[in-house]
JSON list of C-alpha atoms in Angstrom, two decimals:
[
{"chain": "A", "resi": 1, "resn": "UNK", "atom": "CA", "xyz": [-8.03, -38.71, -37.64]},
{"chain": "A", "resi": 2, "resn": "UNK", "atom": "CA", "xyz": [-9.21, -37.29, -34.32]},
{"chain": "A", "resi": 3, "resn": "UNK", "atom": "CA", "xyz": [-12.05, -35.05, -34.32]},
{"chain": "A", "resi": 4, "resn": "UNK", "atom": "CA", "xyz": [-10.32, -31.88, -32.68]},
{"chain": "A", "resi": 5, "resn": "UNK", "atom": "CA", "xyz": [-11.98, -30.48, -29.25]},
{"chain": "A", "resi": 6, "resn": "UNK", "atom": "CA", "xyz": [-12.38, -26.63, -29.20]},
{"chain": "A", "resi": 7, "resn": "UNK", "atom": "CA", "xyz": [-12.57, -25.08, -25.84]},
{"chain": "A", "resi": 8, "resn": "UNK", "atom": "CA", "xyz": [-15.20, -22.37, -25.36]},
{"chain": "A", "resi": 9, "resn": "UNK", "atom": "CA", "xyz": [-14.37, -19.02, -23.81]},
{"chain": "A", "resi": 10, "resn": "UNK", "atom": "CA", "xyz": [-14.94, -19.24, -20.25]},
{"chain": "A", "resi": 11, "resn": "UNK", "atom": "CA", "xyz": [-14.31, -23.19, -19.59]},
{"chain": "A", "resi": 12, "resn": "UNK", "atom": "CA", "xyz": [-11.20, -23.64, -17.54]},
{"chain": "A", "resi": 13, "resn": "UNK", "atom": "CA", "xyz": [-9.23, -25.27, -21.39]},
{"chain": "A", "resi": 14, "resn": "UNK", "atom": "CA", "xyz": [-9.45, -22.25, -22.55]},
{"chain": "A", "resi": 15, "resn": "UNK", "atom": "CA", "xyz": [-7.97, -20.10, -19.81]},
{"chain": "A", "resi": 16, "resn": "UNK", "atom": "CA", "xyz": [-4.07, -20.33, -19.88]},
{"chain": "A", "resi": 17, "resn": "UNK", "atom": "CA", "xyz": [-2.91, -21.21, -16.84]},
{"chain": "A", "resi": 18, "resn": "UNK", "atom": "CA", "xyz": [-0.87, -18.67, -14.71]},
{"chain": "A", "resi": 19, "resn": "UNK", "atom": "CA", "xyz": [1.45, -18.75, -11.98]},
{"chain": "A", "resi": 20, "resn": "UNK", "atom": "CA", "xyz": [0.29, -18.22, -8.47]},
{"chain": "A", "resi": 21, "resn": "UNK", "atom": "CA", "xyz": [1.10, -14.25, -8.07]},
{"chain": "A", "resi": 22, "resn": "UNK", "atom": "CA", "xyz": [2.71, -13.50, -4.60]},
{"chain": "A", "resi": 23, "resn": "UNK", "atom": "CA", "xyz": [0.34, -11.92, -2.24]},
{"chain": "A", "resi": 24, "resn": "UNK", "atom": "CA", "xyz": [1.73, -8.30, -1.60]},
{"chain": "A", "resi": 25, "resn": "UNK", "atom": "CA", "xyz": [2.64, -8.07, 1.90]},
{"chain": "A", "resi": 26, "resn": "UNK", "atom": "CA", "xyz": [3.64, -4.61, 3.02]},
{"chain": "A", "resi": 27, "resn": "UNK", "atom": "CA", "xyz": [5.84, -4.10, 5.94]},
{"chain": "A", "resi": 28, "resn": "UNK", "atom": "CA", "xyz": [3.76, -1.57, 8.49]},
{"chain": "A", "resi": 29, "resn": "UNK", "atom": "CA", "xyz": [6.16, 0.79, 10.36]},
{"chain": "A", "resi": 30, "resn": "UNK", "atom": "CA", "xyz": [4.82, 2.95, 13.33]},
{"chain": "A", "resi": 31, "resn": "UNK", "atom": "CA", "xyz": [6.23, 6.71, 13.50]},
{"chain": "A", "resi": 32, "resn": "UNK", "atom": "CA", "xyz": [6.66, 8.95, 15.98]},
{"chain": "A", "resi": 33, "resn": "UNK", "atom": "CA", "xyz": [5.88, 12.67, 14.79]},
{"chain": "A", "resi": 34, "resn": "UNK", "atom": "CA", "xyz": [8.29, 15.13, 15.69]},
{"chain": "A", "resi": 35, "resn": "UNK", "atom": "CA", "xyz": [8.26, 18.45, 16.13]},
{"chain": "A", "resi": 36, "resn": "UNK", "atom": "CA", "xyz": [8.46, 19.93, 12.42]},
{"chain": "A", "resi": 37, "resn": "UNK", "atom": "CA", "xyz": [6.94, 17.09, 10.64]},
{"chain": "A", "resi": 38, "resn": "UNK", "atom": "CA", "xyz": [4.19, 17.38, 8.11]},
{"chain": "A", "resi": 39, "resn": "UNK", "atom": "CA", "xyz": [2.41, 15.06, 6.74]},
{"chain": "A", "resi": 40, "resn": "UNK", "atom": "CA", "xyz": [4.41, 15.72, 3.67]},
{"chain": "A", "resi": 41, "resn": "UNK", "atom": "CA", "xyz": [7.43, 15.73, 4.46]},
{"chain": "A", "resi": 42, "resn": "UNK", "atom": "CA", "xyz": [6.72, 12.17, 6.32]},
{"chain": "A", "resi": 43, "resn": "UNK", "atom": "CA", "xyz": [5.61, 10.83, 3.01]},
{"chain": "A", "resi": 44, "resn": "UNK", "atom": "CA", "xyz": [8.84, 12.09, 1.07]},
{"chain": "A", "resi": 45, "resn": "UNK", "atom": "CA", "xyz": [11.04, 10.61, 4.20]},
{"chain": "A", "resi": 46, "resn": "UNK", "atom": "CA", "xyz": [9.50, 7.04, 3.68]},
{"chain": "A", "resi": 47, "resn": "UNK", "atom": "CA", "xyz": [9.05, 7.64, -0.39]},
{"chain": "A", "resi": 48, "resn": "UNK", "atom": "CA", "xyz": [4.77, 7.06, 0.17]},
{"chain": "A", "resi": 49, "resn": "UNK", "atom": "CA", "xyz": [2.41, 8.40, -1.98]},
{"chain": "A", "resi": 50, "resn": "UNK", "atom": "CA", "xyz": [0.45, 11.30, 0.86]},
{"chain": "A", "resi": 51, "resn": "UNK", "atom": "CA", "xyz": [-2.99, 10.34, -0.35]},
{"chain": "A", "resi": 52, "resn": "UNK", "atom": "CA", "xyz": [-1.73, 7.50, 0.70]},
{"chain": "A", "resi": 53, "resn": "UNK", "atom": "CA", "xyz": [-0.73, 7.94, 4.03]},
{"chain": "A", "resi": 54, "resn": "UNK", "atom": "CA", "xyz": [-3.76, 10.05, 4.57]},
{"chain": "A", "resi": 55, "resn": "UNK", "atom": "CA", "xyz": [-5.61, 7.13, 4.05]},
{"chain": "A", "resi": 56, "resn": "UNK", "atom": "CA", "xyz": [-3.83, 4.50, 5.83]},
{"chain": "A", "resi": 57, "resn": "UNK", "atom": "CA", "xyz": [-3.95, 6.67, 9.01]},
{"chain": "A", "resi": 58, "resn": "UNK", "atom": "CA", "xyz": [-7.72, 7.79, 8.35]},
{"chain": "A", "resi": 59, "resn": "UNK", "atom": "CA", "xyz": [-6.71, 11.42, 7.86]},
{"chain": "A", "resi": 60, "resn": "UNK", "atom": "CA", "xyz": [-8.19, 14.03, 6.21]},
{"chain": "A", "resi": 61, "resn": "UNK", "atom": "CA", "xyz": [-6.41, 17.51, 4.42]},
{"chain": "A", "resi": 62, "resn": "UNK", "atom": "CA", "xyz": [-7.43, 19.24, 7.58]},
{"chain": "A", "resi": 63, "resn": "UNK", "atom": "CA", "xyz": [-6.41, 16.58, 9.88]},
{"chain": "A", "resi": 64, "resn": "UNK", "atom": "CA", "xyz": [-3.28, 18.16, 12.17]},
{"chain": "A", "resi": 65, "resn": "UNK", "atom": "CA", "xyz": [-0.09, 16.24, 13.67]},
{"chain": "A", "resi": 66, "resn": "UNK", "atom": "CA", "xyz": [0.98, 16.90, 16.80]},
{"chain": "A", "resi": 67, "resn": "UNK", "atom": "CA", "xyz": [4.55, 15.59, 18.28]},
{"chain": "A", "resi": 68, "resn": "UNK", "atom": "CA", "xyz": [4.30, 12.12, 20.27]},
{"chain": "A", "resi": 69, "resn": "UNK", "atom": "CA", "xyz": [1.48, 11.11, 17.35]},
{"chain": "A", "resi": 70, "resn": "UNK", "atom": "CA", "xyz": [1.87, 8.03, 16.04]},
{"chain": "A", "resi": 71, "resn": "UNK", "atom": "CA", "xyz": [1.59, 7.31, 12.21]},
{"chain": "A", "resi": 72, "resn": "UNK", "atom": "CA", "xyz": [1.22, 4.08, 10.44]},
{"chain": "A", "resi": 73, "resn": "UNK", "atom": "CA", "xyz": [2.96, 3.47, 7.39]},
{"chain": "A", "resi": 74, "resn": "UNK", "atom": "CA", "xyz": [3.13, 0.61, 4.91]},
{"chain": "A", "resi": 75, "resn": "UNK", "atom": "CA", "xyz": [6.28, 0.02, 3.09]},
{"chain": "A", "resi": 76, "resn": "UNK", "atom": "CA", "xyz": [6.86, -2.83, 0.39]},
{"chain": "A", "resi": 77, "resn": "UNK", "atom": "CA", "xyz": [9.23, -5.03, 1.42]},
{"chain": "A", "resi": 78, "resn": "UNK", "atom": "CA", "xyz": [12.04, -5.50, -0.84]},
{"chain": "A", "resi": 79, "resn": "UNK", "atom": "CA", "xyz": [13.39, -9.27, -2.06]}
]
């Protein structure tokens, strides 16, 4: 009989193997504040968490929109 090899923990034997994940790439939209808009009501329009959006746009809670700003957001792309 074979003497039976026993893989360690932490050598690549022991690790199963797992399938390449796919790399998340968002979609990034530009929007065009209107008159109205809040930063909340732009995050329930394009279903985004508003911490979120805050953050993607480097805005704070006392950060103000004005119409004609422009606010990145980063949807996942379906498929």
């Amino acid at each position: 009989a074979k003497p039976v090899k026993i893989a360690r923990a932490g050598t690549p034997a022991a690790e199963p193997r797992r399938a390449k994940a796919q790399k998340f790439q968002p979609k990034q939209k530009q929007y065009t504040v209107r008159r109205g808009d809040t930063l909340y009501s732009i995050a329930q329009r394009f279903d985004v968490d508003l911490d979120d959006l805050r953050r993607w746009n480097k805005l704070t809670t006392k950060s103000r929109l004005f119409p004609g700003d422009k606010v990145t957001i980063l949807l996942a792309q379906n498929g």
